[in-house]
Amino acid sequence: MLYSAGFEFEYALVSETGAFRDFGDLDFAALQHALADGSGTTDEGLVRGDLGIKNGYWYLEGDERFDPNGVFTSMLVKGVEIRTPICSNTTEAADRLIDLQTDLSVRLDPLGLSLGIVGFNPVREAYVLDPPLNEWEQRMRAEHREYDHAEVSNLSYGPDINLSFPELSAADVVEVTRRLTYYSPFMVPFSFSSPFHAGRPWRGPSKRTYERTWRRVAARCFVGSPPTGAEPTMVHPPRIPREEGRIEFKAFDAFLSHDLLLAGAALTLGVCLADDLPGLADTPSRDLHQRAATAAFADPEIAAGAREVLAAAHRVLAAGSTMGAEAGHLDRLDQLLRAGRTPADSLLDAYSRTGLMYLSEGLR
């Protein structure tokens, strides 16, 4: 089946000395100036938002603040996001991401900053809004669900795997999104990269998944004519014409390498196409995600589900005449599952040697 792909990838920012940087000490205005007029500013197929911050293939991510009259004042910056243009396959999208990462690093270097990768802010105990929300901000956030749970989203980092299948109807797109939501707790351990919290190792491999994936959607889609009764936080109207039919899987932790990103994208692609996976859900399972976050493949049900989704993805991708490369990417996940390890184990191993609670220098 024909498809198109794109990635959105959130990076943390770190200093030349290795210090983790975030909303407590990042200057929004200076960063916005340094990143202005970057690649993609003329791409008319991008959703830009109404504040002009998302203007191109990279932009700052964080929590937007407004004065009592609703005028934007600043952003509490958590990091920076790269989004690729729409590509014909996942390999092309991953290569484009690496190119953009190189360009972005050049922009950050004069500021003494570089890109780090981790699934959850490893140094903060909590995210507390300072000053508290004013009345206008409270009303606005009550109306716009994308602002829900900023106390989690402004501490977490991860990719969106964006896929579109021209042959699928709106009902098919919603069904695929429900399938991803159901199988999310069995997919996400392959990406786990947040074993730290408040400056020390946490009690499991994914603080991000433990806090996030039952509060916010695991997957969402954009269709102009959703089926009756579709879950509104999962199904959205397209903001621009090119968004029609797009499916986003949003539950992965931040991948630590180029090959893991490709493997996670292949798994997502395979689950989308595997109509022999019968499970469907409108909201993510809190219980299963939190069990995965604390025990990963040591939990028998999580391990069994991971084997099921990986086998299904292998079958459907290997059977496709044009998807042999995607099937090959899954071998990396087979290795993790057989070893009972997640990428968080590699972060913990490195931490014991270096003291760093993130992967430095971005994707490799």
Short mmCIF file of C-alpha atoms in Angstrom, two decimals:
data_model
loop_
_atom_site.label_atom_id
_atom_site.label_comp_id
_atom_site.label_asym_id
_atom_site.label_seq_id
_atom_site.Cartn_x
_atom_site.Cartn_y
_atom_site.Cartn_z
CA MET A 1 0.00 0.00 0.00
CA LEU A 2 1.23 3.46 -0.86
CA TYR A 3 1.92 5.78 2.05
CA SER A 4 3.71 8.98 2.98
CA ALA A 5 5.62 9.71 6.18
CA GLY A 6 7.03 12.49 8.28
CA PHE A 7 8.55 12.92 11.73
CA GLU A 8 8.29 15.51 14.48
CA PHE A 9 11.09 15.10 17.02
CA GLU A 10 11.48 16.99 20.29
CA TYR A 11 15.01 17.67 21.54
CA ALA A 12 16.19 18.93 24.88
CA LEU A 13 18.78 21.70 25.01
CA VAL A 14 22.04 21.32 26.93
CA SER A 15 24.96 23.63 27.60
CA GLU A 16 28.62 23.29 26.64
CA THR A 17 29.35 22.16 30.20
CA GLY A 18 26.74 19.39 29.97
CA ALA A 19 24.10 21.15 32.09
CA PHE A 20 20.49 20.36 31.21
CA ARG A 21 18.64 23.55 30.18
CA ASP A 22 14.91 24.20 30.31
CA PHE A 23 12.21 26.77 31.09
CA GLY A 24 14.10 27.77 34.23
CA ASP A 25 17.04 29.28 32.35
CA LEU A 26 16.30 29.41 28.60
CA ASP A 27 15.69 32.84 27.07
CA PHE A 28 12.77 32.59 24.63
CA ALA A 29 13.49 35.86 22.82
CA ALA A 30 17.18 35.07 22.26
CA LEU A 31 16.42 31.57 21.04
CA GLN A 32 13.61 32.73 18.77
CA HIS A 33 15.95 35.28 17.21
CA ALA A 34 18.72 32.72 16.69
CA LEU A 35 16.38 30.21 15.04
CA ALA A 36 14.48 32.69 12.85
CA ASP A 37 14.32 32.31 9.07
CA GLY A 38 15.36 28.68 9.15
CA SER A 39 14.69 25.92 6.67
CA GLY A 40 11.08 25.44 5.62
CA THR A 41 9.81 28.97 6.13
CA THR A 42 8.42 28.99 2.58
CA ASP A 43 6.77 25.56 2.79
CA GLU A 44 3.06 26.28 2.43
CA GLY A 45 2.14 22.79 3.58
CA LEU A 46 3.02 23.42 7.22
CA VAL A 47 0.66 24.12 10.11
CA ARG A 48 2.09 27.32 11.62
CA GLY A 49 -0.25 28.25 14.46
CA ASP A 50 -1.46 31.77 15.11
CA LEU A 51 1.61 33.07 17.00
CA GLY A 52 4.18 32.63 14.21
CA ILE A 53 6.44 30.45 16.39
CA LYS A 54 6.05 27.31 14.28
CA ASN A 55 7.51 28.96 11.20
CA GLY A 56 9.55 26.36 9.35
CA TYR A 57 10.99 22.91 9.91
CA TRP A 58 12.20 23.74 13.42
CA TYR A 59 10.71 25.78 16.24
CA LEU A 60 10.74 26.21 19.99
CA GLU A 61 8.51 24.00 22.13
CA GLY A 62 7.14 25.03 25.49
CA ASP A 63 4.26 26.56 27.41
CA GLU A 64 2.87 29.81 26.00
CA ARG A 65 1.97 32.62 28.40
CA PHE A 66 -0.42 35.54 27.85
CA ASP A 67 -1.24 38.74 29.69
CA PRO A 68 -4.70 39.36 31.23
CA ASN A 69 -5.92 40.74 27.88
CA GLY A 70 -4.85 37.67 25.92
CA VAL A 71 -1.69 39.17 24.40
CA PHE A 72 1.16 36.68 24.03
CA THR A 73 4.05 37.58 26.32
CA SER A 74 6.56 34.73 26.21
CA MET A 75 7.13 31.00 26.22
CA LEU A 76 8.51 28.80 28.97
CA VAL A 77 10.81 26.84 26.68
CA LYS A 78 11.30 23.11 27.22
CA GLY A 79 13.34 22.52 24.05
CA VAL A 80 13.18 22.60 20.28
CA GLU A 81 11.29 20.51 17.76
CA ILE A 82 12.20 19.51 14.21
CA ARG A 83 9.49 18.48 11.77
CA THR A 84 10.30 17.02 8.40
CA PRO A 85 8.48 17.72 5.18
CA ILE A 86 6.22 14.97 3.89
CA CYS A 87 8.35 12.15 2.47
CA SER A 88 7.62 9.06 0.39
CA ASN A 89 8.84 6.61 3.07
CA THR A 90 10.24 6.46 6.59
CA THR A 91 13.87 6.17 5.50
CA GLU A 92 13.66 9.37 3.48
CA ALA A 93 11.98 11.12 6.43
CA ALA A 94 14.67 9.94 8.87
CA ASP A 95 17.45 11.11 6.56
CA ARG A 96 15.76 14.48 6.24
CA LEU A 97 15.53 14.73 10.02
CA ILE A 98 19.27 14.16 10.36
CA ASP A 99 19.99 16.87 7.77
CA LEU A 100 17.77 19.34 9.62
CA GLN A 101 19.37 18.38 12.94
CA THR A 102 22.78 19.29 11.50
CA ASP A 103 21.51 22.68 10.30
CA LEU A 104 19.83 23.40 13.63
CA SER A 105 22.98 22.52 15.58
CA VAL A 106 24.87 25.17 13.62
CA ARG A 107 22.29 27.76 14.71
CA LEU A 108 22.53 26.74 18.37
CA ASP A 109 26.30 26.61 18.59
CA PRO A 110 26.89 30.40 18.99
CA LEU A 111 24.53 30.30 21.99
CA GLY A 112 26.63 27.62 23.66
CA LEU A 113 23.79 25.11 23.26
CA SER A 114 23.51 21.68 21.71
CA LEU A 115 20.83 19.03 21.27
CA GLY A 116 20.21 16.35 23.86
CA ILE A 117 17.84 13.38 23.78
CA VAL A 118 15.87 12.02 26.72
CA GLY A 119 12.21 11.11 27.18
CA PHE A 120 11.51 13.20 30.30
CA ASN A 121 13.16 16.14 31.99
CA PRO A 122 15.70 14.39 34.23
CA VAL A 123 16.43 17.22 36.66
CA ARG A 124 13.08 18.82 37.60
CA GLU A 125 10.93 17.57 40.45
CA ALA A 126 7.86 19.18 38.87
CA TYR A 127 6.71 21.86 36.45
CA VAL A 128 5.03 24.70 38.33
CA LEU A 129 3.57 27.67 36.47
CA ASP A 130 5.16 30.90 37.70
CA PRO A 131 3.25 33.16 37.74
CA PRO A 132 0.01 31.16 38.08
CA LEU A 133 -2.45 31.30 35.20
CA ASN A 134 -4.44 34.53 35.01
CA GLU A 135 -8.19 34.47 34.35
CA TRP A 136 -7.83 34.89 30.58
CA GLU A 137 -5.36 31.99 30.42
CA GLN A 138 -7.66 29.80 32.51
CA ARG A 139 -10.60 30.46 30.17
CA MET A 140 -8.50 29.89 27.06
CA ARG A 141 -7.08 26.59 28.33
CA ALA A 142 -10.53 25.35 29.27
CA GLU A 143 -11.56 25.84 25.64
CA HIS A 144 -8.45 24.37 23.97
CA ARG A 145 -7.63 20.81 25.00
CA GLU A 146 -4.14 20.93 23.50
CA TYR A 147 -3.12 22.88 26.63
CA ASP A 148 -4.26 20.08 28.95
CA HIS A 149 -1.68 18.67 31.34
CA ALA A 150 1.08 21.18 30.67
CA GLU A 151 2.58 19.94 33.94
CA VAL A 152 3.48 16.78 32.01
CA SER A 153 3.90 17.96 28.41
CA ASN A 154 6.42 20.67 29.35
CA LEU A 155 8.62 18.02 30.94
CA SER A 156 8.38 15.32 28.27
CA TYR A 157 10.11 14.75 24.93
CA GLY A 158 9.19 12.37 22.16
CA PRO A 159 8.52 11.95 18.45
CA ASP A 160 5.33 11.99 16.44
CA ILE A 161 5.31 9.31 13.73
CA ASN A 162 3.11 10.79 11.00
CA LEU A 163 1.68 8.48 8.34
CA SER A 164 -0.88 8.91 5.57
CA PHE A 165 -2.47 6.23 3.39
CA PRO A 166 -4.30 7.64 0.35
CA GLU A 167 -6.33 4.45 -0.11
CA LEU A 168 -7.95 4.56 3.33
CA SER A 169 -11.40 6.05 3.93
CA ALA A 170 -12.11 8.34 6.87
CA ALA A 171 -13.62 5.39 8.77
CA ASP A 172 -10.52 3.31 8.03
CA VAL A 173 -8.24 6.09 9.31
CA VAL A 174 -10.18 6.30 12.58
CA GLU A 175 -10.06 2.50 12.98
CA VAL A 176 -6.28 2.48 12.48
CA THR A 177 -5.93 5.23 15.09
CA ARG A 178 -8.02 3.19 17.54
CA ARG A 179 -5.79 0.16 16.84
CA LEU A 180 -2.65 2.17 17.61
CA THR A 181 -4.27 3.40 20.82
CA TYR A 182 -5.07 -0.16 21.93
CA TYR A 183 -1.62 -1.59 21.18
CA SER A 184 0.36 1.45 22.36
CA PRO A 185 1.45 -0.06 25.74
CA PHE A 186 3.05 -2.97 23.88
CA MET A 187 4.78 -0.73 21.33
CA VAL A 188 6.25 1.98 23.54
CA PRO A 189 8.79 -0.07 25.56
CA PHE A 190 10.94 -0.30 22.44
CA SER A 191 11.50 3.46 22.76
CA PHE A 192 11.83 3.93 26.53
CA SER A 193 14.40 6.63 27.32
CA SER A 194 13.29 8.34 30.52
CA PRO A 195 14.70 6.42 33.49
CA PHE A 196 15.53 9.60 35.47
CA HIS A 197 13.57 12.06 37.58
CA ALA A 198 14.53 14.91 39.90
CA GLY A 199 18.24 14.37 39.34
CA ARG A 200 18.43 10.64 40.02
CA PRO A 201 17.44 7.29 38.47
CA TRP A 202 13.70 6.66 38.62
CA ARG A 203 12.07 3.32 39.54
CA GLY A 204 11.46 2.24 35.95
CA PRO A 205 12.54 2.85 32.36
CA SER A 206 9.92 5.49 31.42
CA LYS A 207 8.83 8.27 33.73
CA ARG A 208 7.36 9.87 30.58
CA THR A 209 4.98 7.03 29.83
CA TYR A 210 4.04 6.65 33.49
CA GLU A 211 2.90 10.27 33.66
CA ARG A 212 1.83 11.07 30.13
CA THR A 213 0.24 8.44 27.96
CA TRP A 214 -3.00 7.92 29.87
CA ARG A 215 -3.47 11.67 30.32
CA ARG A 216 -2.93 12.56 26.69
CA VAL A 217 -3.72 10.70 23.47
CA ALA A 218 -1.49 7.86 22.28
CA ALA A 219 -2.56 8.48 18.69
CA ARG A 220 -4.72 10.94 16.80
CA CYS A 221 -5.93 11.47 13.26
CA PHE A 222 -7.30 14.23 11.05
CA VAL A 223 -10.41 13.54 9.00
CA GLY A 224 -13.01 15.92 7.67
CA SER A 225 -15.93 13.52 8.06
CA PRO A 226 -15.39 11.44 11.20
CA PRO A 227 -17.71 8.53 11.99
CA THR A 228 -20.51 9.25 14.46
CA GLY A 229 -19.33 8.88 18.05
CA ALA A 230 -15.61 9.26 17.29
CA GLU A 231 -13.59 10.24 20.38
CA PRO A 232 -13.05 14.04 20.01
CA THR A 233 -9.57 14.10 21.56
CA MET A 234 -8.49 11.39 19.10
CA VAL A 235 -10.18 12.63 15.90
CA HIS A 236 -9.65 16.19 14.69
CA PRO A 237 -10.68 18.17 11.60
CA PRO A 238 -7.78 18.96 9.26
CA ARG A 239 -6.22 22.37 9.85
CA ILE A 240 -4.88 22.50 6.28
CA PRO A 241 -5.89 20.37 3.26
CA ARG A 242 -2.70 18.26 3.34
CA GLU A 243 -3.62 17.05 6.84
CA GLU A 244 -6.65 15.11 5.63
CA GLY A 245 -6.19 11.44 6.53
CA ARG A 246 -3.02 11.93 8.55
CA ILE A 247 -2.40 9.55 11.46
CA GLU A 248 -0.04 10.52 14.29
CA PHE A 249 1.38 8.06 16.79
CA LYS A 250 2.46 10.18 19.75
CA ALA A 251 3.22 7.73 22.58
CA PHE A 252 6.87 6.81 21.96
CA ASP A 253 9.63 8.13 24.19
CA ALA A 254 12.42 10.03 22.41
CA PHE A 255 14.40 7.53 20.33
CA LEU A 256 18.13 7.46 21.03
CA SER A 257 19.41 6.58 17.56
CA HIS A 258 18.62 6.78 13.86
CA ASP A 259 18.13 3.01 13.61
CA LEU A 260 15.75 2.93 16.58
CA LEU A 261 13.69 5.75 15.05
CA LEU A 262 13.40 3.78 11.81
CA ALA A 263 12.50 0.64 13.74
CA GLY A 264 9.81 2.43 15.73
CA ALA A 265 8.41 3.95 12.55
CA ALA A 266 8.35 0.51 10.90
CA LEU A 267 6.51 -0.94 13.89
CA THR A 268 3.96 1.88 13.70
CA LEU A 269 3.54 1.35 9.98
CA GLY A 270 3.11 -2.38 10.49
CA VAL A 271 0.48 -2.00 13.22
CA CYS A 272 -1.43 0.43 11.00
CA LEU A 273 -1.55 -2.14 8.19
CA ALA A 274 -1.98 -5.30 10.30
CA ASP A 275 -5.72 -5.88 10.13
CA ASP A 276 -5.20 -9.20 11.94
CA LEU A 277 -4.64 -7.21 15.13
CA PRO A 278 -8.20 -7.05 16.48
CA GLY A 279 -7.81 -4.69 19.46
CA LEU A 280 -9.35 -1.21 19.27
CA ALA A 281 -9.56 1.53 21.92
CA ASP A 282 -10.64 5.15 22.11
CA THR A 283 -8.44 6.06 25.08
CA PRO A 284 -5.06 4.71 26.23
CA SER A 285 -4.99 2.21 29.08
CA ARG A 286 -3.57 3.81 32.21
CA ASP A 287 -2.91 0.44 33.86
CA LEU A 288 -1.04 -1.12 30.95
CA HIS A 289 1.00 1.99 30.20
CA GLN A 290 2.07 2.38 33.82
CA ARG A 291 2.94 -1.31 34.08
CA ALA A 292 5.02 -0.98 30.92
CA ALA A 293 6.66 2.17 32.27
CA THR A 294 7.82 0.49 35.47
CA ALA A 295 8.59 -3.08 34.33
CA ALA A 296 8.78 -3.03 30.51
CA PHE A 297 9.38 -6.53 29.11
CA ALA A 298 9.73 -8.01 32.61
CA ASP A 299 5.92 -7.78 32.81
CA PRO A 300 4.61 -10.99 31.13
CA GLU A 301 1.55 -9.31 29.58
CA ILE A 302 3.61 -6.44 28.18
CA ALA A 303 6.20 -8.85 26.76
CA ALA A 304 3.49 -11.02 25.17
CA GLY A 305 1.82 -7.98 23.62
CA ALA A 306 5.16 -6.74 22.31
CA ARG A 307 5.79 -10.11 20.66
CA GLU A 308 2.32 -9.99 19.13
CA VAL A 309 2.65 -6.53 17.59
CA LEU A 310 6.18 -7.20 16.38
CA ALA A 311 5.17 -10.46 14.71
CA ALA A 312 2.14 -8.82 13.09
CA ALA A 313 4.25 -5.95 11.78
CA HIS A 314 6.81 -8.42 10.40
CA ARG A 315 4.09 -10.36 8.57
CA VAL A 316 2.39 -7.43 6.92
CA LEU A 317 5.54 -5.53 5.96
CA ALA A 318 7.36 -8.61 4.62
CA ALA A 319 4.31 -9.44 2.50
CA GLY A 320 4.27 -5.99 0.89
CA SER A 321 6.08 -5.72 -2.41
CA THR A 322 7.53 -2.28 -1.58
CA MET A 323 8.12 -2.56 2.18
CA GLY A 324 11.02 -4.97 2.52
CA ALA A 325 13.29 -2.24 3.90
CA GLU A 326 10.75 -1.34 6.59
CA ALA A 327 10.47 -5.01 7.61
CA GLY A 328 14.25 -5.16 7.97
CA HIS A 329 14.25 -2.26 10.44
CA LEU A 330 12.25 -4.40 12.87
CA ASP A 331 15.28 -6.63 13.51
CA ARG A 332 16.55 -3.98 15.94
CA LEU A 333 13.41 -4.41 18.04
CA ASP A 334 13.70 -8.19 17.94
CA GLN A 335 17.13 -7.81 19.54
CA LEU A 336 15.78 -5.66 22.36
CA LEU A 337 12.87 -7.99 23.08
CA ARG A 338 15.03 -11.11 23.12
CA ALA A 339 17.45 -9.42 25.53
CA GLY A 340 14.64 -8.02 27.71
CA ARG A 341 16.20 -4.57 27.43
CA THR A 342 14.95 -1.13 26.50
CA PRO A 343 17.00 1.88 25.34
CA ALA A 344 16.69 3.21 28.90
CA ASP A 345 19.14 0.50 29.98
CA SER A 346 21.74 2.03 27.67
CA LEU A 347 21.12 5.47 29.18
CA LEU A 348 21.56 4.06 32.68
CA ASP A 349 24.76 2.29 31.65
CA ALA A 350 26.16 5.53 30.24
CA TYR A 351 25.06 7.47 33.33
CA SER A 352 27.08 5.15 35.55
CA ARG A 353 30.18 6.12 33.55
CA THR A 354 29.60 9.77 32.66
CA GLY A 355 26.96 11.12 35.05
CA LEU A 356 24.92 12.42 32.08
CA MET A 357 21.18 11.74 32.20
CA TYR A 358 20.61 12.27 28.48
CA LEU A 359 22.15 11.33 25.13
CA SER A 360 24.35 14.17 23.90
CA GLU A 361 24.69 15.50 20.33
CA GLY A 362 21.30 14.43 19.04
CA LEU A 363 20.42 11.46 16.83
CA ARG A 364 23.36 9.53 15.41
#
